[in-house]
Tab-separated table of C-alpha atoms in Angstrom:
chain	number	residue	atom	x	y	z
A	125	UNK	CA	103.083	149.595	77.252
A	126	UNK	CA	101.275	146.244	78.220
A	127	UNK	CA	97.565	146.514	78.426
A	128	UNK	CA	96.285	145.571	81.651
A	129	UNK	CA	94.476	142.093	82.071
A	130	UNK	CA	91.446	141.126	83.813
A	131	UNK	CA	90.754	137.407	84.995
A	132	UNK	CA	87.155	136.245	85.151
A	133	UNK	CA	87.525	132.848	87.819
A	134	UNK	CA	83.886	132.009	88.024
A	135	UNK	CA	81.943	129.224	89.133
A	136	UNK	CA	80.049	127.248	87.206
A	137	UNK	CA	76.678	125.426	88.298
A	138	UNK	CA	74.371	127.245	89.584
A	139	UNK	CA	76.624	130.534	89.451
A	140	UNK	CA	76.742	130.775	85.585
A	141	UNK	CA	75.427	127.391	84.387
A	142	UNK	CA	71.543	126.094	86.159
A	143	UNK	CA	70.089	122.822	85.495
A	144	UNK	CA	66.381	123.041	84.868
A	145	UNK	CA	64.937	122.136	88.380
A	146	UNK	CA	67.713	125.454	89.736
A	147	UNK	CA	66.060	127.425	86.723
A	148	UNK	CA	64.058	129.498	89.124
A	149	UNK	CA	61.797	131.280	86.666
A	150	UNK	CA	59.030	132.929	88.845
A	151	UNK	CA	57.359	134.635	85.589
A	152	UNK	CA	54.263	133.308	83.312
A	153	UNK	CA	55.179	131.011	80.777
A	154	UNK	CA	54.884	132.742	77.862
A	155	UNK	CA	57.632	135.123	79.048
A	156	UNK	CA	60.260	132.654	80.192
A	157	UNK	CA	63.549	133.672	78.786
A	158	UNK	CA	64.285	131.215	76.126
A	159	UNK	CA	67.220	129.145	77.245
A	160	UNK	CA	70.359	127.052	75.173
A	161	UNK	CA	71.561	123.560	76.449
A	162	UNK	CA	75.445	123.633	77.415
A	163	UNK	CA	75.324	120.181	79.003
A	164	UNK	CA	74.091	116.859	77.643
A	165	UNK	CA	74.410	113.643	79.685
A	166	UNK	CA	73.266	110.405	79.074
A	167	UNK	CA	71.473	111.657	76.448
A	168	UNK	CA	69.882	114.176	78.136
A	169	UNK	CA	70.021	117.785	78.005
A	170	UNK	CA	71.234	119.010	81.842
A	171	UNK	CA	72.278	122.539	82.121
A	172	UNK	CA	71.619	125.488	80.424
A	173	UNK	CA	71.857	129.454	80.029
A	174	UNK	CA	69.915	132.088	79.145
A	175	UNK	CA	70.408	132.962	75.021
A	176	UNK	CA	71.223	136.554	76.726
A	177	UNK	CA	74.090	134.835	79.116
A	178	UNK	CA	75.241	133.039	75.695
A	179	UNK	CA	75.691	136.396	74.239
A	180	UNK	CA	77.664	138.094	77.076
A	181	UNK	CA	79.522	134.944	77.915
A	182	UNK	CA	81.155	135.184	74.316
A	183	UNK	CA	81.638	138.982	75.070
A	184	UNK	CA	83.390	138.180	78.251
A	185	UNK	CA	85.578	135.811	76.508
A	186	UNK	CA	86.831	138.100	73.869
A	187	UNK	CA	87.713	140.556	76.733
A	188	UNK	CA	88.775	138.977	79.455
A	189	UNK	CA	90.659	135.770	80.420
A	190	UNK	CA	87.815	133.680	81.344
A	191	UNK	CA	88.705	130.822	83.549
A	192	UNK	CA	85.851	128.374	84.084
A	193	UNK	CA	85.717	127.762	87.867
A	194	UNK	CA	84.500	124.700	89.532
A	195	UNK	CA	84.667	121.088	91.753
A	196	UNK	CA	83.580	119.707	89.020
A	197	UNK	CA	85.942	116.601	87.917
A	198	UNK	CA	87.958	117.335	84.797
A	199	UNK	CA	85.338	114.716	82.864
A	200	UNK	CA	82.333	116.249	84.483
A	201	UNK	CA	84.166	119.543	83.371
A	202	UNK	CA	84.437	118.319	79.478
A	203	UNK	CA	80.348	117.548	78.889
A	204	UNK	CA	79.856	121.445	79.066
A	205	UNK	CA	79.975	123.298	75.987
A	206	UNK	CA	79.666	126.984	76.789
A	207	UNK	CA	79.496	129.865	73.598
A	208	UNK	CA	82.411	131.333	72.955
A	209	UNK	CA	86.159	130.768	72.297
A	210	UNK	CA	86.634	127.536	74.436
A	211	UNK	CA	89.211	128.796	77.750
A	212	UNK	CA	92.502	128.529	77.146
A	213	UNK	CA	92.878	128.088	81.238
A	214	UNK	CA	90.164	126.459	83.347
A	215	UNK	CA	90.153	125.002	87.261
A	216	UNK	CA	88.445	121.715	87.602
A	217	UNK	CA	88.316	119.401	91.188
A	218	UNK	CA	88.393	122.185	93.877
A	219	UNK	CA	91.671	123.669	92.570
A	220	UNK	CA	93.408	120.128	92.189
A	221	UNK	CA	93.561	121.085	88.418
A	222	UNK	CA	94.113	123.469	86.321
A	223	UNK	CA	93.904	122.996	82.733
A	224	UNK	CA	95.496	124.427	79.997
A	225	UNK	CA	94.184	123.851	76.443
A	226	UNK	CA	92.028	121.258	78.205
A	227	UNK	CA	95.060	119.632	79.650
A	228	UNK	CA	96.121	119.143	83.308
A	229	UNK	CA	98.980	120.778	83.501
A	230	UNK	CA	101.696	118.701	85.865
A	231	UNK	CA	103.702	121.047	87.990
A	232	UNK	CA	100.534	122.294	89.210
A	233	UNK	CA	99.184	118.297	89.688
A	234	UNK	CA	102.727	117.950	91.461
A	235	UNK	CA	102.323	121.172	94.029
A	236	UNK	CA	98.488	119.564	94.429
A	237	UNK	CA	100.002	116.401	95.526
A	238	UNK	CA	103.013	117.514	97.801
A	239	UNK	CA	100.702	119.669	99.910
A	240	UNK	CA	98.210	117.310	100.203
A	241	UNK	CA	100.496	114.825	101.533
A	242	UNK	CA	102.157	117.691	104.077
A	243	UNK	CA	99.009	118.856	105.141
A	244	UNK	CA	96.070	116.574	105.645
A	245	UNK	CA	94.767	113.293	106.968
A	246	UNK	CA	94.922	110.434	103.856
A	247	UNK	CA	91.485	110.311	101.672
A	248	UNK	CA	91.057	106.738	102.524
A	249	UNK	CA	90.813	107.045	105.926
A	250	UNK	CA	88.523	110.390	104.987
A	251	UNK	CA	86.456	107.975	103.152
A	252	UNK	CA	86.034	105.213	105.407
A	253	UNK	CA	85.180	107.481	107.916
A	254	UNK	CA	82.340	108.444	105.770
A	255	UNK	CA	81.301	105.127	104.407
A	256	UNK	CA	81.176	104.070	108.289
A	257	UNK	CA	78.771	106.774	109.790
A	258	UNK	CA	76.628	107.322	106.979
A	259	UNK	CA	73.071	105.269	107.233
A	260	UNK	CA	71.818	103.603	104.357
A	261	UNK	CA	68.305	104.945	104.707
A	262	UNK	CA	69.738	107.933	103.461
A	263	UNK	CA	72.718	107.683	101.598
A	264	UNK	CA	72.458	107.357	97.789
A	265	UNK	CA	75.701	107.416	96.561
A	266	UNK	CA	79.312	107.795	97.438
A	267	UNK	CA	81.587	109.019	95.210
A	268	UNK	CA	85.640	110.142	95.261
A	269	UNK	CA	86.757	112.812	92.950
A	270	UNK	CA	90.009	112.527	90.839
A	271	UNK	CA	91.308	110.369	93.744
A	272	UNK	CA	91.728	114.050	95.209
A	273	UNK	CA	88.401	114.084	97.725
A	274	UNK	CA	84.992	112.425	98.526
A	275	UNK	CA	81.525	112.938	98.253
A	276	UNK	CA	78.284	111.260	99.453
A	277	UNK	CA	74.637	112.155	97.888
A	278	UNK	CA	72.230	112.046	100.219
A	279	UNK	CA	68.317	112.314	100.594
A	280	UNK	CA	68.128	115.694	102.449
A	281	UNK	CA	64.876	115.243	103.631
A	282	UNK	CA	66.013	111.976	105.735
A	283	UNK	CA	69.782	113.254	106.258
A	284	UNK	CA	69.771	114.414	110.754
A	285	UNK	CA	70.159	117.787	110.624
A	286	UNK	CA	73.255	117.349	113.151
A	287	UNK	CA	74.785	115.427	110.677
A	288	UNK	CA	77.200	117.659	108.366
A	289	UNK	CA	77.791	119.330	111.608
A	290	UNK	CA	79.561	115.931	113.298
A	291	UNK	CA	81.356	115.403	110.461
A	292	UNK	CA	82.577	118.561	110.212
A	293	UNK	CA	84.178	118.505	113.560
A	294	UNK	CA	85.632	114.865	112.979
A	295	UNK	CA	87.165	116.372	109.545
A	296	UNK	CA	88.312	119.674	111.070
A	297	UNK	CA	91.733	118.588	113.139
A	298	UNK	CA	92.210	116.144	110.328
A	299	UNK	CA	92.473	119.181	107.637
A	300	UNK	CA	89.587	118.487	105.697
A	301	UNK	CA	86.804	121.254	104.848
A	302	UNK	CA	82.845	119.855	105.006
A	303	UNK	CA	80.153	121.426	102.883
A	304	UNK	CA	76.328	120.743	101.916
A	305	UNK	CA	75.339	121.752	98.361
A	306	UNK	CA	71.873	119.942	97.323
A	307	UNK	CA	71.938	116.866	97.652
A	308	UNK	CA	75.816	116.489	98.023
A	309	UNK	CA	77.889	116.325	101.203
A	310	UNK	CA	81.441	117.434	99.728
A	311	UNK	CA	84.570	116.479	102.296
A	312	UNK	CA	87.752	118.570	100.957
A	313	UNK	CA	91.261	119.039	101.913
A	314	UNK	CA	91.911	122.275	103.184
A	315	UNK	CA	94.562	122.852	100.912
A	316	UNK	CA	92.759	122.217	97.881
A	317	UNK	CA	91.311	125.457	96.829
A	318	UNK	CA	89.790	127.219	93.782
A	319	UNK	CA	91.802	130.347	95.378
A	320	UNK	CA	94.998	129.105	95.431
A	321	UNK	CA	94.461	127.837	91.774
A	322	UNK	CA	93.215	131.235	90.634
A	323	UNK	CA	95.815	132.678	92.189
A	324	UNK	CA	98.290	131.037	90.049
A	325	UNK	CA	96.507	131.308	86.623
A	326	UNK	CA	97.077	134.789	87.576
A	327	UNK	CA	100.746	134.493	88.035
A	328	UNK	CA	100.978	132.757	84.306
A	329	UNK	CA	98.462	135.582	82.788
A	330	UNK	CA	100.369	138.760	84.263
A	331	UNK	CA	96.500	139.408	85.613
A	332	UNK	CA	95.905	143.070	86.923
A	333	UNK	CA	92.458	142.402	88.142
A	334	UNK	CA	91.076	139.456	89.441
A	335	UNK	CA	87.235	139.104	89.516
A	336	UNK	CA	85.402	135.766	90.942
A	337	UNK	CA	82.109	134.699	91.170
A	338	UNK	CA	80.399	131.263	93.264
A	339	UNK	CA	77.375	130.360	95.217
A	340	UNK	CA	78.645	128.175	97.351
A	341	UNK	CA	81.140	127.739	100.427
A	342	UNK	CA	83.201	125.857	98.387
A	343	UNK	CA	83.554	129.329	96.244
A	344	UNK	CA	84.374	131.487	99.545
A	345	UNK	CA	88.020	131.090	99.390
A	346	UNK	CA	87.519	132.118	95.588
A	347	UNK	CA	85.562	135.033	96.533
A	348	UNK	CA	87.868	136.082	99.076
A	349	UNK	CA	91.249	136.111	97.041
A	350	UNK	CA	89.201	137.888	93.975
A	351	UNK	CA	89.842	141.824	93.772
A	352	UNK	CA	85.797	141.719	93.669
A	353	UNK	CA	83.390	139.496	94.192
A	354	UNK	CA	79.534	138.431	93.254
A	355	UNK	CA	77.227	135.856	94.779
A	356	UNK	CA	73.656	135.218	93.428
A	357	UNK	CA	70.793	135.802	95.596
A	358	UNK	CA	70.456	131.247	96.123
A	359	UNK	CA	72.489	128.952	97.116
A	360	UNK	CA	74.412	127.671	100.508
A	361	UNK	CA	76.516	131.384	100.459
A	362	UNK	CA	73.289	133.219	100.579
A	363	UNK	CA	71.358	130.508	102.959
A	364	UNK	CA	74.466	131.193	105.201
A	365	UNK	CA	74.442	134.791	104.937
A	366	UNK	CA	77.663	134.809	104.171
A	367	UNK	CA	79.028	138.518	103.182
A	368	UNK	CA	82.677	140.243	102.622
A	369	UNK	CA	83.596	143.883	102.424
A	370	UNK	CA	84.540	143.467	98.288
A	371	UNK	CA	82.127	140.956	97.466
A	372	UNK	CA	77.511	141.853	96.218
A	373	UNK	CA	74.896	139.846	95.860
A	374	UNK	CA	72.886	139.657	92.944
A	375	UNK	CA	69.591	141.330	92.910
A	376	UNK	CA	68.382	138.101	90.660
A	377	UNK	CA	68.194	134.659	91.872
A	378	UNK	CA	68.238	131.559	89.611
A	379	UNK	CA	69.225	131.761	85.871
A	380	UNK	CA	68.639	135.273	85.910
A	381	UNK	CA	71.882	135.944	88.504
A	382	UNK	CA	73.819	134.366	85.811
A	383	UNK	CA	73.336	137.243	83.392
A	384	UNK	CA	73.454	139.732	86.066
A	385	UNK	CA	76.760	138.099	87.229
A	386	UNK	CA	78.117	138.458	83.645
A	387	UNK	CA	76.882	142.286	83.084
A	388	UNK	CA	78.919	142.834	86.185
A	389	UNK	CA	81.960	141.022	85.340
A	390	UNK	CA	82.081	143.319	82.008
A	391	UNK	CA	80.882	146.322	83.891
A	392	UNK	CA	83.936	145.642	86.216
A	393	UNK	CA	86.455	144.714	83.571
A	394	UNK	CA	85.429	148.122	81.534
A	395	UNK	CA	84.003	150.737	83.744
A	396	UNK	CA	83.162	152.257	80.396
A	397	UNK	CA	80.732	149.639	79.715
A	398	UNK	CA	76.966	150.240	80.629
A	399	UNK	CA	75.538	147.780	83.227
């Protein structure tokens, strides 16, 4: 008789993975957790977990299949190092790919591409839209993603608060998706989604339970296809109040929701298992 299999699709920054200004560590100094560096760029250590996360992250691993979750680009995707076995699947761009032994696999690229092409406006005229109505005085940067969508970093504090809103409803009959995260105005196709790419690492795995973790509306979709779900107690999910039936927030916010996510996604996986 075949064991049944739990998936793990979880989000990565600022879910699992914190940078140190997302850290959030409200305690003295002296009893900071002490922390280990899964992310160096440009010479620069950038992200990190909690030597406790390490620990169950590896645990989770062994158990589960763990599939690294996130809108990261595949490149931005290969700078992180975490502990453990590295994932034989992971989801990188939004759901645009998934990887398999760190390689895109094609007939997924190929069902990316045909329903992007069925379903949604073209990303140039996405991005020209964007490069158009944004104002200099606050715009920092604009970026496209894996030629798959665009982004724009912004400085909030001069970005019009009706701003994401407009473009929102100019993307909306044009099948694109608009969401704020930090600094970072993200404008996706509606088809491309971490859910849709979860659900077909499933398929492959034979996966009896799915479980899913995000903090942002990005990870929604991902929360809402997952058997169960977790948010941390940050981010643009919990800013929005966003809730479902099947899905808790963490009691911790910042680094610390990373472990507690973890505990629950082995908690979940084997009942047996203390929290």
């Amino acid at each position: 008789m075949t064991s049944p299999v739990t998936l793990v699709a979880s989000d990565l920054d600022r879910t699992l993975i914190y940078s140190a200004a997302a850290l959030q560590l409200p305690m003295p100094d002296a009893k900071a957790p002490r922390l280990l560096c899964v992310e160096v760029y440009d010479h620069k250590p950038l992200s990190y977990v909690t030597e406790e996360a390490a620990a169950l992250l590896v645990e989770l691993a062994g158990s589960t299949v763990f599939v690294p979750t996130t809108t990261r680009t595949r490149e931005q995707y290969h700078r992180i190092h975490l502990p453990g076995p590295a994932a034989r699947f992971a989801i990188c761009a939004n759901g645009g790919h998934i990887l398999v032994d760190g390689e895109s696999d094609p007939d997924w690229q190929r069902t990316v591409t045909r329903r992007l092409a069925d379903e949604c406006a073209p990303l140039a005229e996405v991005r020209a839209h964007l490069v158009s109505a944004a104002d200099p005085a606050w715009l920092l940067k604009e970026r496209v993603a894996e030629d798959l969508f665009a982004y724009l970093v912004v400085d909030r504090a001069l970005l019009p608060s009706d701003w994401r809103q407009e473009l929102a409803e100019w993307a909306e009959p044009r099948g694109w998706t608009v969401s704020l995260q930090g600094r970072k105005i993200y404008v996706v196709p509606r088809p491309l989604t971490k859910s849709a790419a979860m659900r077909e690492v499933a398929r492959r795995t034979g996966a009896t339970l799915t479980l899913a973790a995000g903090d942002s509306l990005l990870d929604a979709d991902l929360l809402l296809a997952a058997d169960r779900g977790w948010r941390p107690g940050h981010g643009e999910l919990a800013d929005a109040h966003w809730s479902a039936p099947h899905v808790e927030e963490t009691a911790e916010r910042g680094v610390a929701a990373g472990e507690e996510i973890l505990r629950r996604f082995l908690q979940a996986s084997d009942p047996r298992r203390p929290v």
